[in-house]
Amino acid sequence: MDELELPETAAPAMPVEPALPAEAASTGGPLGNLVADHLRRVEVAMLGRILTTTLVGALPASMVRVERRRSLLDRLFRRPGVVLGVSVLSADQALTFRSPAVGVTEARVGRVVGGVVLSSEAVPVAEWLTLLGDLLTRASAADEATRIALERGLLQ
């Protein structure tokens, strides 16, 4: 699996606005706002972990790149570090999902030509997930081994 190094001058991260339970959204006042903010941060963190573990386990290594932040201690003790994001690559598209800070996420779609990402734009997480589903559908239709790996990884 390749490690993806992204420049620090990437576009600013977009905050995620996931759907909240009706009770949390309708609760007013400072406590209600704190609960809503906490649920958003938890949802983003969970989505990032689920995407990373599921996609890395289900897709061929040539299709997935994981971006990690490794501290000096991580390097000294040969630990993998903290996962910041995951990229799913196809012949014509690169879908990148990053969570560089708690409660912040970046969902980007890139156009790939000859293995190089020529352009990249930020998209809402819901649109990114739809594009990911389309990409995985195309990949599984084109390759039987990918289809079997996806079924095994997603049904566990």
JSON list of C-alpha atoms in Angstrom, two decimals:
[
{"chain": "A", "resi": 1, "resn": "MET", "atom": "CA", "xyz": [0.00, 0.00, 0.00]},
{"chain": "A", "resi": 2, "resn": "ASP", "atom": "CA", "xyz": [1.41, 3.39, -0.99]},
{"chain": "A", "resi": 3, "resn": "GLU", "atom": "CA", "xyz": [1.72, 6.26, 1.41]},
{"chain": "A", "resi": 4, "resn": "LEU", "atom": "CA", "xyz": [0.26, 9.51, 0.11]},
{"chain": "A", "resi": 5, "resn": "GLU", "atom": "CA", "xyz": [2.04, 12.75, 0.89]},
{"chain": "A", "resi": 6, "resn": "LEU", "atom": "CA", "xyz": [-0.07, 15.86, 0.35]},
{"chain": "A", "resi": 7, "resn": "PRO", "atom": "CA", "xyz": [1.31, 19.39, 0.53]},
{"chain": "A", "resi": 8, "resn": "GLU", "atom": "CA", "xyz": [0.53, 21.46, 3.59]},
{"chain": "A", "resi": 9, "resn": "THR", "atom": "CA", "xyz": [-0.81, 24.25, 1.34]},
{"chain": "A", "resi": 10, "resn": "ALA", "atom": "CA", "xyz": [-3.86, 22.25, 0.29]},
{"chain": "A", "resi": 11, "resn": "ALA", "atom": "CA", "xyz": [-7.24, 23.98, 0.07]},
{"chain": "A", "resi": 12, "resn": "PRO", "atom": "CA", "xyz": [-8.89, 24.79, 3.38]},
{"chain": "A", "resi": 13, "resn": "ALA", "atom": "CA", "xyz": [-10.83, 21.97, 4.98]},
{"chain": "A", "resi": 14, "resn": "MET", "atom": "CA", "xyz": [-14.61, 22.00, 4.86]},
{"chain": "A", "resi": 15, "resn": "PRO", "atom": "CA", "xyz": [-16.52, 21.35, 8.08]},
{"chain": "A", "resi": 16, "resn": "VAL", "atom": "CA", "xyz": [-18.89, 18.42, 7.86]},
{"chain": "A", "resi": 17, "resn": "GLU", "atom": "CA", "xyz": [-22.58, 18.97, 8.39]},
{"chain": "A", "resi": 18, "resn": "PRO", "atom": "CA", "xyz": [-23.96, 15.44, 8.94]},
{"chain": "A", "resi": 19, "resn": "ALA", "atom": "CA", "xyz": [-27.58, 14.87, 9.82]},
{"chain": "A", "resi": 20, "resn": "LEU", "atom": "CA", "xyz": [-28.20, 15.01, 13.54]},
{"chain": "A", "resi": 21, "resn": "PRO", "atom": "CA", "xyz": [-30.82, 13.14, 15.53]},
{"chain": "A", "resi": 22, "resn": "ALA", "atom": "CA", "xyz": [-33.99, 15.19, 15.87]},
{"chain": "A", "resi": 23, "resn": "GLU", "atom": "CA", "xyz": [-33.56, 15.48, 19.64]},
{"chain": "A", "resi": 24, "resn": "ALA", "atom": "CA", "xyz": [-30.07, 17.01, 19.32]},
{"chain": "A", "resi": 25, "resn": "ALA", "atom": "CA", "xyz": [-31.01, 19.36, 16.50]},
{"chain": "A", "resi": 26, "resn": "SER", "atom": "CA", "xyz": [-34.11, 20.69, 18.23]},
{"chain": "A", "resi": 27, "resn": "THR", "atom": "CA", "xyz": [-32.48, 21.22, 21.65]},
{"chain": "A", "resi": 28, "resn": "GLY", "atom": "CA", "xyz": [-31.75, 24.90, 22.06]},
{"chain": "A", "resi": 29, "resn": "GLY", "atom": "CA", "xyz": [-29.31, 26.77, 24.20]},
{"chain": "A", "resi": 30, "resn": "PRO", "atom": "CA", "xyz": [-25.61, 26.31, 24.86]},
{"chain": "A", "resi": 31, "resn": "LEU", "atom": "CA", "xyz": [-25.91, 22.71, 26.05]},
{"chain": "A", "resi": 32, "resn": "GLY", "atom": "CA", "xyz": [-27.83, 21.71, 22.93]},
{"chain": "A", "resi": 33, "resn": "ASN", "atom": "CA", "xyz": [-25.17, 23.34, 20.74]},
{"chain": "A", "resi": 34, "resn": "LEU", "atom": "CA", "xyz": [-22.41, 21.50, 22.60]},
{"chain": "A", "resi": 35, "resn": "VAL", "atom": "CA", "xyz": [-24.19, 18.18, 22.12]},
{"chain": "A", "resi": 36, "resn": "ALA", "atom": "CA", "xyz": [-24.74, 18.86, 18.40]},
{"chain": "A", "resi": 37, "resn": "ASP", "atom": "CA", "xyz": [-21.10, 19.86, 17.90]},
{"chain": "A", "resi": 38, "resn": "HIS", "atom": "CA", "xyz": [-19.90, 16.77, 19.75]},
{"chain": "A", "resi": 39, "resn": "LEU", "atom": "CA", "xyz": [-22.09, 14.48, 17.61]},
{"chain": "A", "resi": 40, "resn": "ARG", "atom": "CA", "xyz": [-20.69, 16.06, 14.44]},
{"chain": "A", "resi": 41, "resn": "ARG", "atom": "CA", "xyz": [-17.09, 15.48, 15.58]},
{"chain": "A", "resi": 42, "resn": "VAL", "atom": "CA", "xyz": [-17.84, 11.88, 16.55]},
{"chain": "A", "resi": 43, "resn": "GLU", "atom": "CA", "xyz": [-19.54, 11.19, 13.21]},
{"chain": "A", "resi": 44, "resn": "VAL", "atom": "CA", "xyz": [-16.60, 12.57, 11.24]},
{"chain": "A", "resi": 45, "resn": "ALA", "atom": "CA", "xyz": [-14.07, 10.59, 13.26]},
{"chain": "A", "resi": 46, "resn": "MET", "atom": "CA", "xyz": [-16.12, 7.41, 12.87]},
{"chain": "A", "resi": 47, "resn": "LEU", "atom": "CA", "xyz": [-16.57, 7.94, 9.12]},
{"chain": "A", "resi": 48, "resn": "GLY", "atom": "CA", "xyz": [-12.84, 8.41, 8.65]},
{"chain": "A", "resi": 49, "resn": "ARG", "atom": "CA", "xyz": [-11.97, 5.25, 10.59]},
{"chain": "A", "resi": 50, "resn": "ILE", "atom": "CA", "xyz": [-14.64, 3.18, 8.86]},
{"chain": "A", "resi": 51, "resn": "LEU", "atom": "CA", "xyz": [-13.57, 4.35, 5.40]},
{"chain": "A", "resi": 52, "resn": "THR", "atom": "CA", "xyz": [-9.92, 3.69, 6.09]},
{"chain": "A", "resi": 53, "resn": "THR", "atom": "CA", "xyz": [-10.27, 0.23, 7.59]},
{"chain": "A", "resi": 54, "resn": "THR", "atom": "CA", "xyz": [-12.95, -0.94, 5.16]},
{"chain": "A", "resi": 55, "resn": "LEU", "atom": "CA", "xyz": [-11.36, 0.34, 1.96]},
{"chain": "A", "resi": 56, "resn": "VAL", "atom": "CA", "xyz": [-7.82, -0.71, 2.84]},
{"chain": "A", "resi": 57, "resn": "GLY", "atom": "CA", "xyz": [-9.04, -4.21, 3.69]},
{"chain": "A", "resi": 58, "resn": "ALA", "atom": "CA", "xyz": [-11.37, -4.59, 0.72]},
{"chain": "A", "resi": 59, "resn": "LEU", "atom": "CA", "xyz": [-9.54, -3.00, -2.21]},
{"chain": "A", "resi": 60, "resn": "PRO", "atom": "CA", "xyz": [-6.34, -4.02, -3.96]},
{"chain": "A", "resi": 61, "resn": "ALA", "atom": "CA", "xyz": [-3.27, -2.14, -2.71]},
{"chain": "A", "resi": 62, "resn": "SER", "atom": "CA", "xyz": [-2.86, -0.51, -6.12]},
{"chain": "A", "resi": 63, "resn": "MET", "atom": "CA", "xyz": [-6.19, 1.30, -5.67]},
{"chain": "A", "resi": 64, "resn": "VAL", "atom": "CA", "xyz": [-5.73, 2.63, -2.13]},
{"chain": "A", "resi": 65, "resn": "ARG", "atom": "CA", "xyz": [-3.29, 5.08, -0.58]},
{"chain": "A", "resi": 66, "resn": "VAL", "atom": "CA", "xyz": [-3.29, 5.90, 3.11]},
{"chain": "A", "resi": 67, "resn": "GLU", "atom": "CA", "xyz": [-1.97, 9.18, 4.45]},
{"chain": "A", "resi": 68, "resn": "ARG", "atom": "CA", "xyz": [-0.53, 9.02, 7.95]},
{"chain": "A", "resi": 69, "resn": "ARG", "atom": "CA", "xyz": [0.95, 11.45, 10.44]},
{"chain": "A", "resi": 70, "resn": "ARG", "atom": "CA", "xyz": [3.91, 9.88, 12.23]},
{"chain": "A", "resi": 71, "resn": "SER", "atom": "CA", "xyz": [5.46, 11.50, 15.26]},
{"chain": "A", "resi": 72, "resn": "LEU", "atom": "CA", "xyz": [9.09, 11.04, 16.20]},
{"chain": "A", "resi": 73, "resn": "LEU", "atom": "CA", "xyz": [8.06, 8.36, 18.72]},
{"chain": "A", "resi": 74, "resn": "ASP", "atom": "CA", "xyz": [6.04, 6.57, 16.04]},
{"chain": "A", "resi": 75, "resn": "ARG", "atom": "CA", "xyz": [9.13, 6.46, 13.85]},
{"chain": "A", "resi": 76, "resn": "LEU", "atom": "CA", "xyz": [11.44, 5.35, 16.67]},
{"chain": "A", "resi": 77, "resn": "PHE", "atom": "CA", "xyz": [9.14, 2.52, 17.73]},
{"chain": "A", "resi": 78, "resn": "ARG", "atom": "CA", "xyz": [8.19, 1.67, 14.11]},
{"chain": "A", "resi": 79, "resn": "ARG", "atom": "CA", "xyz": [4.51, 2.38, 14.68]},
{"chain": "A", "resi": 80, "resn": "PRO", "atom": "CA", "xyz": [2.33, 3.24, 11.68]},
{"chain": "A", "resi": 81, "resn": "GLY", "atom": "CA", "xyz": [1.11, 6.56, 13.09]},
{"chain": "A", "resi": 82, "resn": "VAL", "atom": "CA", "xyz": [-2.30, 8.20, 12.97]},
{"chain": "A", "resi": 83, "resn": "VAL", "atom": "CA", "xyz": [-4.34, 7.85, 9.80]},
{"chain": "A", "resi": 84, "resn": "LEU", "atom": "CA", "xyz": [-5.23, 11.25, 8.34]},
{"chain": "A", "resi": 85, "resn": "GLY", "atom": "CA", "xyz": [-6.88, 10.19, 5.14]},
{"chain": "A", "resi": 86, "resn": "VAL", "atom": "CA", "xyz": [-7.43, 7.69, 2.40]},
{"chain": "A", "resi": 87, "resn": "SER", "atom": "CA", "xyz": [-7.37, 8.01, -1.38]},
{"chain": "A", "resi": 88, "resn": "VAL", "atom": "CA", "xyz": [-9.08, 5.64, -3.77]},
{"chain": "A", "resi": 89, "resn": "LEU", "atom": "CA", "xyz": [-7.57, 5.67, -7.24]},
{"chain": "A", "resi": 90, "resn": "SER", "atom": "CA", "xyz": [-8.89, 4.56, -10.59]},
{"chain": "A", "resi": 91, "resn": "ALA", "atom": "CA", "xyz": [-7.62, 5.10, -14.12]},
{"chain": "A", "resi": 92, "resn": "ASP", "atom": "CA", "xyz": [-9.42, 8.45, -14.45]},
{"chain": "A", "resi": 93, "resn": "GLN", "atom": "CA", "xyz": [-10.33, 9.56, -10.92]},
{"chain": "A", "resi": 94, "resn": "ALA", "atom": "CA", "xyz": [-8.78, 10.04, -7.47]},
{"chain": "A", "resi": 95, "resn": "LEU", "atom": "CA", "xyz": [-11.14, 10.32, -4.50]},
{"chain": "A", "resi": 96, "resn": "THR", "atom": "CA", "xyz": [-9.48, 11.62, -1.34]},
{"chain": "A", "resi": 97, "resn": "PHE", "atom": "CA", "xyz": [-11.02, 11.75, 2.13]},
{"chain": "A", "resi": 98, "resn": "ARG", "atom": "CA", "xyz": [-8.98, 13.41, 4.88]},
{"chain": "A", "resi": 99, "resn": "SER", "atom": "CA", "xyz": [-9.69, 14.24, 8.48]},
{"chain": "A", "resi": 100, "resn": "PRO", "atom": "CA", "xyz": [-6.68, 16.34, 9.51]},
{"chain": "A", "resi": 101, "resn": "ALA", "atom": "CA", "xyz": [-8.26, 17.56, 12.76]},
{"chain": "A", "resi": 102, "resn": "VAL", "atom": "CA", "xyz": [-11.13, 16.54, 14.99]},
{"chain": "A", "resi": 103, "resn": "GLY", "atom": "CA", "xyz": [-14.41, 17.67, 13.44]},
{"chain": "A", "resi": 104, "resn": "VAL", "atom": "CA", "xyz": [-12.81, 18.75, 10.15]},
{"chain": "A", "resi": 105, "resn": "THR", "atom": "CA", "xyz": [-12.89, 16.79, 6.94]},
{"chain": "A", "resi": 106, "resn": "GLU", "atom": "CA", "xyz": [-11.82, 17.25, 3.36]},
{"chain": "A", "resi": 107, "resn": "ALA", "atom": "CA", "xyz": [-13.51, 15.36, 0.55]},
{"chain": "A", "resi": 108, "resn": "ARG", "atom": "CA", "xyz": [-11.84, 15.92, -2.82]},
{"chain": "A", "resi": 109, "resn": "VAL", "atom": "CA", "xyz": [-12.26, 14.56, -6.32]},
{"chain": "A", "resi": 110, "resn": "GLY", "atom": "CA", "xyz": [-9.32, 14.64, -8.69]},
{"chain": "A", "resi": 111, "resn": "ARG", "atom": "CA", "xyz": [-9.04, 14.07, -12.43]},
{"chain": "A", "resi": 112, "resn": "VAL", "atom": "CA", "xyz": [-6.28, 11.57, -13.28]},
{"chain": "A", "resi": 113, "resn": "VAL", "atom": "CA", "xyz": [-4.50, 11.37, -16.63]},
{"chain": "A", "resi": 114, "resn": "GLY", "atom": "CA", "xyz": [-1.59, 9.00, -17.09]},
{"chain": "A", "resi": 115, "resn": "GLY", "atom": "CA", "xyz": [-1.39, 8.28, -13.37]},
{"chain": "A", "resi": 116, "resn": "VAL", "atom": "CA", "xyz": [-1.04, 11.98, -12.45]},
{"chain": "A", "resi": 117, "resn": "VAL", "atom": "CA", "xyz": [-3.75, 14.03, -10.73]},
{"chain": "A", "resi": 118, "resn": "LEU", "atom": "CA", "xyz": [-4.19, 17.08, -12.97]},
{"chain": "A", "resi": 119, "resn": "SER", "atom": "CA", "xyz": [-6.95, 18.86, -11.09]},
{"chain": "A", "resi": 120, "resn": "SER", "atom": "CA", "xyz": [-8.69, 18.45, -7.78]},
{"chain": "A", "resi": 121, "resn": "GLU", "atom": "CA", "xyz": [-11.76, 20.07, -6.28]},
{"chain": "A", "resi": 122, "resn": "ALA", "atom": "CA", "xyz": [-13.43, 19.97, -2.88]},
{"chain": "A", "resi": 123, "resn": "VAL", "atom": "CA", "xyz": [-16.91, 18.41, -2.82]},
{"chain": "A", "resi": 124, "resn": "PRO", "atom": "CA", "xyz": [-19.50, 17.78, -0.09]},
{"chain": "A", "resi": 125, "resn": "VAL", "atom": "CA", "xyz": [-19.09, 14.48, 1.73]},
{"chain": "A", "resi": 126, "resn": "ALA", "atom": "CA", "xyz": [-22.45, 13.16, 0.45]},
{"chain": "A", "resi": 127, "resn": "GLU", "atom": "CA", "xyz": [-21.39, 13.75, -3.16]},
{"chain": "A", "resi": 128, "resn": "TRP", "atom": "CA", "xyz": [-17.98, 12.17, -2.45]},
{"chain": "A", "resi": 129, "resn": "LEU", "atom": "CA", "xyz": [-19.67, 9.05, -1.06]},
{"chain": "A", "resi": 130, "resn": "THR", "atom": "CA", "xyz": [-21.86, 8.82, -4.19]},
{"chain": "A", "resi": 131, "resn": "LEU", "atom": "CA", "xyz": [-18.78, 9.11, -6.41]},
{"chain": "A", "resi": 132, "resn": "LEU", "atom": "CA", "xyz": [-17.03, 6.47, -4.30]},
{"chain": "A", "resi": 133, "resn": "GLY", "atom": "CA", "xyz": [-19.97, 4.10, -4.80]},
{"chain": "A", "resi": 134, "resn": "ASP", "atom": "CA", "xyz": [-19.84, 4.68, -8.57]},
{"chain": "A", "resi": 135, "resn": "LEU", "atom": "CA", "xyz": [-16.08, 4.10, -8.65]},
{"chain": "A", "resi": 136, "resn": "LEU", "atom": "CA", "xyz": [-16.37, 0.89, -6.63]},
{"chain": "A", "resi": 137, "resn": "THR", "atom": "CA", "xyz": [-19.19, -0.33, -8.88]},
{"chain": "A", "resi": 138, "resn": "ARG", "atom": "CA", "xyz": [-17.05, 0.26, -11.99]},
{"chain": "A", "resi": 139, "resn": "ALA", "atom": "CA", "xyz": [-14.02, -1.38, -10.38]},
{"chain": "A", "resi": 140, "resn": "SER", "atom": "CA", "xyz": [-15.95, -4.46, -9.31]},
{"chain": "A", "resi": 141, "resn": "ALA", "atom": "CA", "xyz": [-17.57, -4.81, -12.74]},
{"chain": "A", "resi": 142, "resn": "ALA", "atom": "CA", "xyz": [-14.17, -4.65, -14.46]},
{"chain": "A", "resi": 143, "resn": "ASP", "atom": "CA", "xyz": [-12.31, -7.05, -12.15]},
{"chain": "A", "resi": 144, "resn": "GLU", "atom": "CA", "xyz": [-13.66, -10.21, -10.55]},
{"chain": "A", "resi": 145, "resn": "ALA", "atom": "CA", "xyz": [-10.97, -10.26, -7.83]},
{"chain": "A", "resi": 146, "resn": "THR", "atom": "CA", "xyz": [-11.87, -6.71, -6.80]},
{"chain": "A", "resi": 147, "resn": "ARG", "atom": "CA", "xyz": [-15.56, -7.63, -6.66]},
{"chain": "A", "resi": 148, "resn": "ILE", "atom": "CA", "xyz": [-14.84, -10.63, -4.43]},
{"chain": "A", "resi": 149, "resn": "ALA", "atom": "CA", "xyz": [-12.54, -8.57, -2.17]},
{"chain": "A", "resi": 150, "resn": "LEU", "atom": "CA", "xyz": [-15.16, -5.82, -1.86]},
{"chain": "A", "resi": 151, "resn": "GLU", "atom": "CA", "xyz": [-17.90, -8.29, -1.00]},
{"chain": "A", "resi": 152, "resn": "ARG", "atom": "CA", "xyz": [-15.69, -9.97, 1.59]},
{"chain": "A", "resi": 153, "resn": "GLY", "atom": "CA", "xyz": [-14.57, -6.65, 3.11]},
{"chain": "A", "resi": 154, "resn": "LEU", "atom": "CA", "xyz": [-17.98, -4.98, 3.17]},
{"chain": "A", "resi": 155, "resn": "LEU", "atom": "CA", "xyz": [-19.99, -7.95, 4.40]},
{"chain": "A", "resi": 156, "resn": "GLN", "atom": "CA", "xyz": [-17.82, -8.66, 7.44]}
]
